[in-house]
XYZ file of C-alpha atoms in Angstrom:
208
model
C -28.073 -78.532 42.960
C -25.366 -76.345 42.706
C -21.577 -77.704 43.798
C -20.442 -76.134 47.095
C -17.052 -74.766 45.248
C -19.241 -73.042 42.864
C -21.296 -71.207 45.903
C -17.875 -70.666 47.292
C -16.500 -69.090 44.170
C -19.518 -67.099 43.554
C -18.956 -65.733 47.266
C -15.187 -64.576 46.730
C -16.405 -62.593 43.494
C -19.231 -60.379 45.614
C -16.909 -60.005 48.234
C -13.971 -59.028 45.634
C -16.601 -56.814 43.926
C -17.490 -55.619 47.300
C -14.048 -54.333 48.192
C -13.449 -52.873 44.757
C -16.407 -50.975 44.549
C -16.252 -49.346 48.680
C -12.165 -48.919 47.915
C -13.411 -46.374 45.169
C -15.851 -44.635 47.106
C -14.078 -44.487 50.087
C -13.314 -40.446 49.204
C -14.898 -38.170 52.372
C -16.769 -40.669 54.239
C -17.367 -41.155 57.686
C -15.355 -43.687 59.698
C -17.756 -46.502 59.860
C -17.646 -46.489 56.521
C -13.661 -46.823 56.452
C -14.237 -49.130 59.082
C -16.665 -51.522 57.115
C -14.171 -51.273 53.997
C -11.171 -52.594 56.534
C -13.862 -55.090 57.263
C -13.890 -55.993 53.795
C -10.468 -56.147 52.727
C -9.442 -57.889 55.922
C -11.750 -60.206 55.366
C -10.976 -60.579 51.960
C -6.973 -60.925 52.834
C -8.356 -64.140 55.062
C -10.291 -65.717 53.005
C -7.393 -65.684 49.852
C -4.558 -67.057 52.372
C -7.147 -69.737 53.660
C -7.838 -70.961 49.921
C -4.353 -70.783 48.693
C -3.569 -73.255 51.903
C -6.039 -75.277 51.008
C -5.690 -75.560 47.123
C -1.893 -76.920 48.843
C -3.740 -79.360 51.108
C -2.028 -77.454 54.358
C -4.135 -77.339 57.479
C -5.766 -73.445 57.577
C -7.858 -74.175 60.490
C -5.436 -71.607 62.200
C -6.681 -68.879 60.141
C -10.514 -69.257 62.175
C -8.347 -67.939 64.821
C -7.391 -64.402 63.249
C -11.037 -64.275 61.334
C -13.419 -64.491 64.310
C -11.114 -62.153 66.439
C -10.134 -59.967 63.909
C -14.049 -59.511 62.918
C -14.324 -59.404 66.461
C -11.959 -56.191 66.865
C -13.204 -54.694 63.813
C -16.952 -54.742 64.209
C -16.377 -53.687 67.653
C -14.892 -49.996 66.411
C -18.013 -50.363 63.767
C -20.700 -50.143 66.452
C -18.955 -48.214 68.810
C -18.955 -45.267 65.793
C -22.544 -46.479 64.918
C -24.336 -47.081 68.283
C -26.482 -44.385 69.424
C -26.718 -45.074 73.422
C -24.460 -44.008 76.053
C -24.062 -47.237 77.911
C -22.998 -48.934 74.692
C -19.775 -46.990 74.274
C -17.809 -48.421 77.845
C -19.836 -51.754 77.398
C -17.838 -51.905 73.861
C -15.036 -50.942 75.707
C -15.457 -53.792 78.716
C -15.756 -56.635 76.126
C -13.068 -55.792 74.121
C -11.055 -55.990 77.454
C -12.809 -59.131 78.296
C -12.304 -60.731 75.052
C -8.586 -60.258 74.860
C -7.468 -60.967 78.723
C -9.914 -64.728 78.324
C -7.986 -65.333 75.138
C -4.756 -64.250 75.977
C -5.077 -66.561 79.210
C -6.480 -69.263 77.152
C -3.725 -69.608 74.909
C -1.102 -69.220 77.563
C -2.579 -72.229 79.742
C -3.389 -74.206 76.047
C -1.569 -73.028 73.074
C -2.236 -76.523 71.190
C -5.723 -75.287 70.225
C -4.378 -72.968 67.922
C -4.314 -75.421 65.212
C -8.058 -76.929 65.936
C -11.585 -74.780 66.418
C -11.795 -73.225 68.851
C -15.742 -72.796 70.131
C -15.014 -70.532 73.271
C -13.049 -67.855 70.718
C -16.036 -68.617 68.493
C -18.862 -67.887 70.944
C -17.428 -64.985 72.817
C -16.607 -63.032 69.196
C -19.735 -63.492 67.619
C -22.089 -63.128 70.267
C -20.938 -59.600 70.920
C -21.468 -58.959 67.138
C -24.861 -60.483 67.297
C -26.165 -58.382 69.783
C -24.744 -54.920 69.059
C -26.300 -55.977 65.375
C -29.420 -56.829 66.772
C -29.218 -53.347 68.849
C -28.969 -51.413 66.075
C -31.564 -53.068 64.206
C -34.037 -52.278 66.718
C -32.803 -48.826 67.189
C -33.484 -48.181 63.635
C -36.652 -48.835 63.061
C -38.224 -45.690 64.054
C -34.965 -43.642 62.901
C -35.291 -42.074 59.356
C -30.982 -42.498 58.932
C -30.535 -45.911 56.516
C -27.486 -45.954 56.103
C -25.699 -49.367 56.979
C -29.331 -51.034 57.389
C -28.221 -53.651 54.415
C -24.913 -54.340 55.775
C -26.388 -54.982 59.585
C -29.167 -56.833 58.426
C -26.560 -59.507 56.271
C -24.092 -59.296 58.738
C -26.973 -60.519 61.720
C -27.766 -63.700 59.480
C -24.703 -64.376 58.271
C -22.426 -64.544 61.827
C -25.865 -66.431 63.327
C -25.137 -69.129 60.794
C -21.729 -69.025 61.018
C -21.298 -69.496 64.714
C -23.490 -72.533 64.154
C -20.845 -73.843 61.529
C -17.849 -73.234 63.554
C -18.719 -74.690 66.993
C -19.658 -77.583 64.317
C -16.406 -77.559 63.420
C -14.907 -80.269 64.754
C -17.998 -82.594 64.156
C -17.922 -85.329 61.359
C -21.335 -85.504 60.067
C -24.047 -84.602 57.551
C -25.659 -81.871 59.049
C -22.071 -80.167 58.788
C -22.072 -80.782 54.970
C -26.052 -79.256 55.187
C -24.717 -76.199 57.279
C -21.455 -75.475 55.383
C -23.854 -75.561 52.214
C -25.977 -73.258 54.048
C -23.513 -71.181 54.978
C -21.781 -70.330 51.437
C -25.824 -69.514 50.318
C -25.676 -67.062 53.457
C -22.547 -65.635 52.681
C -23.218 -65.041 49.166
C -26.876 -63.083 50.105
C -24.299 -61.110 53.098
C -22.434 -60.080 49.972
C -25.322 -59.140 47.858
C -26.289 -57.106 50.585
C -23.015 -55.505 51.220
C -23.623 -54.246 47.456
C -27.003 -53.020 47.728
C -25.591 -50.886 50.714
C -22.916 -49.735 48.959
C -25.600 -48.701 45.632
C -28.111 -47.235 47.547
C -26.107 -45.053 49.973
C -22.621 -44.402 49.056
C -22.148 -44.720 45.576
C -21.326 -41.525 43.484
C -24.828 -40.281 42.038
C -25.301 -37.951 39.311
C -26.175 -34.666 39.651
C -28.960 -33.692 36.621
C-alpha cells in the first residue's frame, strides 16, 4: 500500500503541473478559464503555506478557513460565467451574500474557532459548489460544448469527499485515517482530470 505522504506528494506535483501548464495557455481565453487558473494557483499558494507549517510542526488548521471560503468565492464567479439559466445568476449572487454575512457574524460572536474546523464554514461552502457542479453536469449532457466537463466532473467527487473529511475533522479515529487516505487518491484523480481538461480543450494544437 502506498504511504499517505507519497499520495500527498504525488498530488502537489499534478496540481504544480496543473498550474504550469494552464499559466502557459492562459493567452485569449475566456474568463472561466482565468478563473479556474486563479483556482489553481490559489489553491496551490494554500496548500505550500499549509505544508511548510506543518514540516515546522505549527498548527495550520487556520488555513481550512481561507481554503473552503476562498474555493467558495472562486468557484462561485466560475459558475456564475459557466451556468446557462437565468435564475442561477442572482441565486449565485444571494449565497455569496449569505455566505459572508453567516460567517462574518459567526466569527464576531466566536472568533476562537478560527484555530479549530470549522463544519458550518465547511458545509455552507461546499454545498453550494456541489450543487452548481451537479447543475452543470446535468445541463451538459444533451449540450454538444465540452469544455470544463473534466474539471466539473473531478471537482463534484473531489469536494463530496472532502466535505466528508473536514466535518471529520475534529474526530480521532480510523475511519479518519481511511478517509484522509481516500481523499489524497481523490485529489490526485481531481488533478489528473484537471490535466486531461487542460489537453483536450485548451492546449495549443498544431495546425498541419
Amino acid at each position: 500500500m502506498i504511504d499517505t505522504k507519497i499520495l500527498i506528494y504525488i498530488g502537489y506535483l499534478f496540481l504544480l503541473i496543473n498550474v504550469i501548464l494552464y499559466f502557459i495557455s492562459r493567452r485569449n481565453k475566456a474568463m472561466a478559464y482565468k478563473v479556474l487558473y486563479s483556482y489553481l494557483l490559489y489553491t496551490s499558494v494554500i496548500q505550500a503555506y499549509s505544508h511548510v507549517l506543518a514540516t515546522q510542526s505549527i498548527n495550520n488548521i487556520f488555513l481550512s478557513h481561507y481554503y473552503f471560503v476562498g474555493q467558495f468565492f472562486i468557484l462561485s464567479v466560475f459558475f456564475f460565467k459557466t451556468l446557462k439559466n437565468r435564475l442561477i445568476k442572482p441565486t449565485v449572487y444571494l449565497l455569496i451574500l449569505m455566505v459572508s454575512a453567516s460567517l462574518f457574524v459567526q466569527y464576531f460572536i466566536n472568533p476562537s474557532i478560527y484555530f479549530k474546523f470549522n463544519l458550518f464554514e465547511i458545509l455552507i461552502t461546499c454545498i453550494p459548489i456541489i450543487i452548481y457542479s451537479f447543475i452543470f453536469l446535468v445541463q451538459r449532457i444533451s449540450n454538444p460544448e465540452k469544455k470544463f466537463n473534466y474539471f466539473i466532473s473531478g471537482l463534484f467527487i473531489y469536494v463530496l469527499c472532502s466535505t466528508l473529511l473536514f466535518v471529520a475533522g475534529n474526530i480521532s479515529s480510523e475511519i479518519k485515517k481511511v478517509i484522509w487516505r481516500a481523499n489524497n487518491i481523490l485529489y490526485i484523480l481531481f488533478q489528473v482530470l484537471i490535466f486531461i481538461e487542460w489537453y483536450r480543450n485548451f492546449r495549443k494544437k498544431k495546425i498541419n
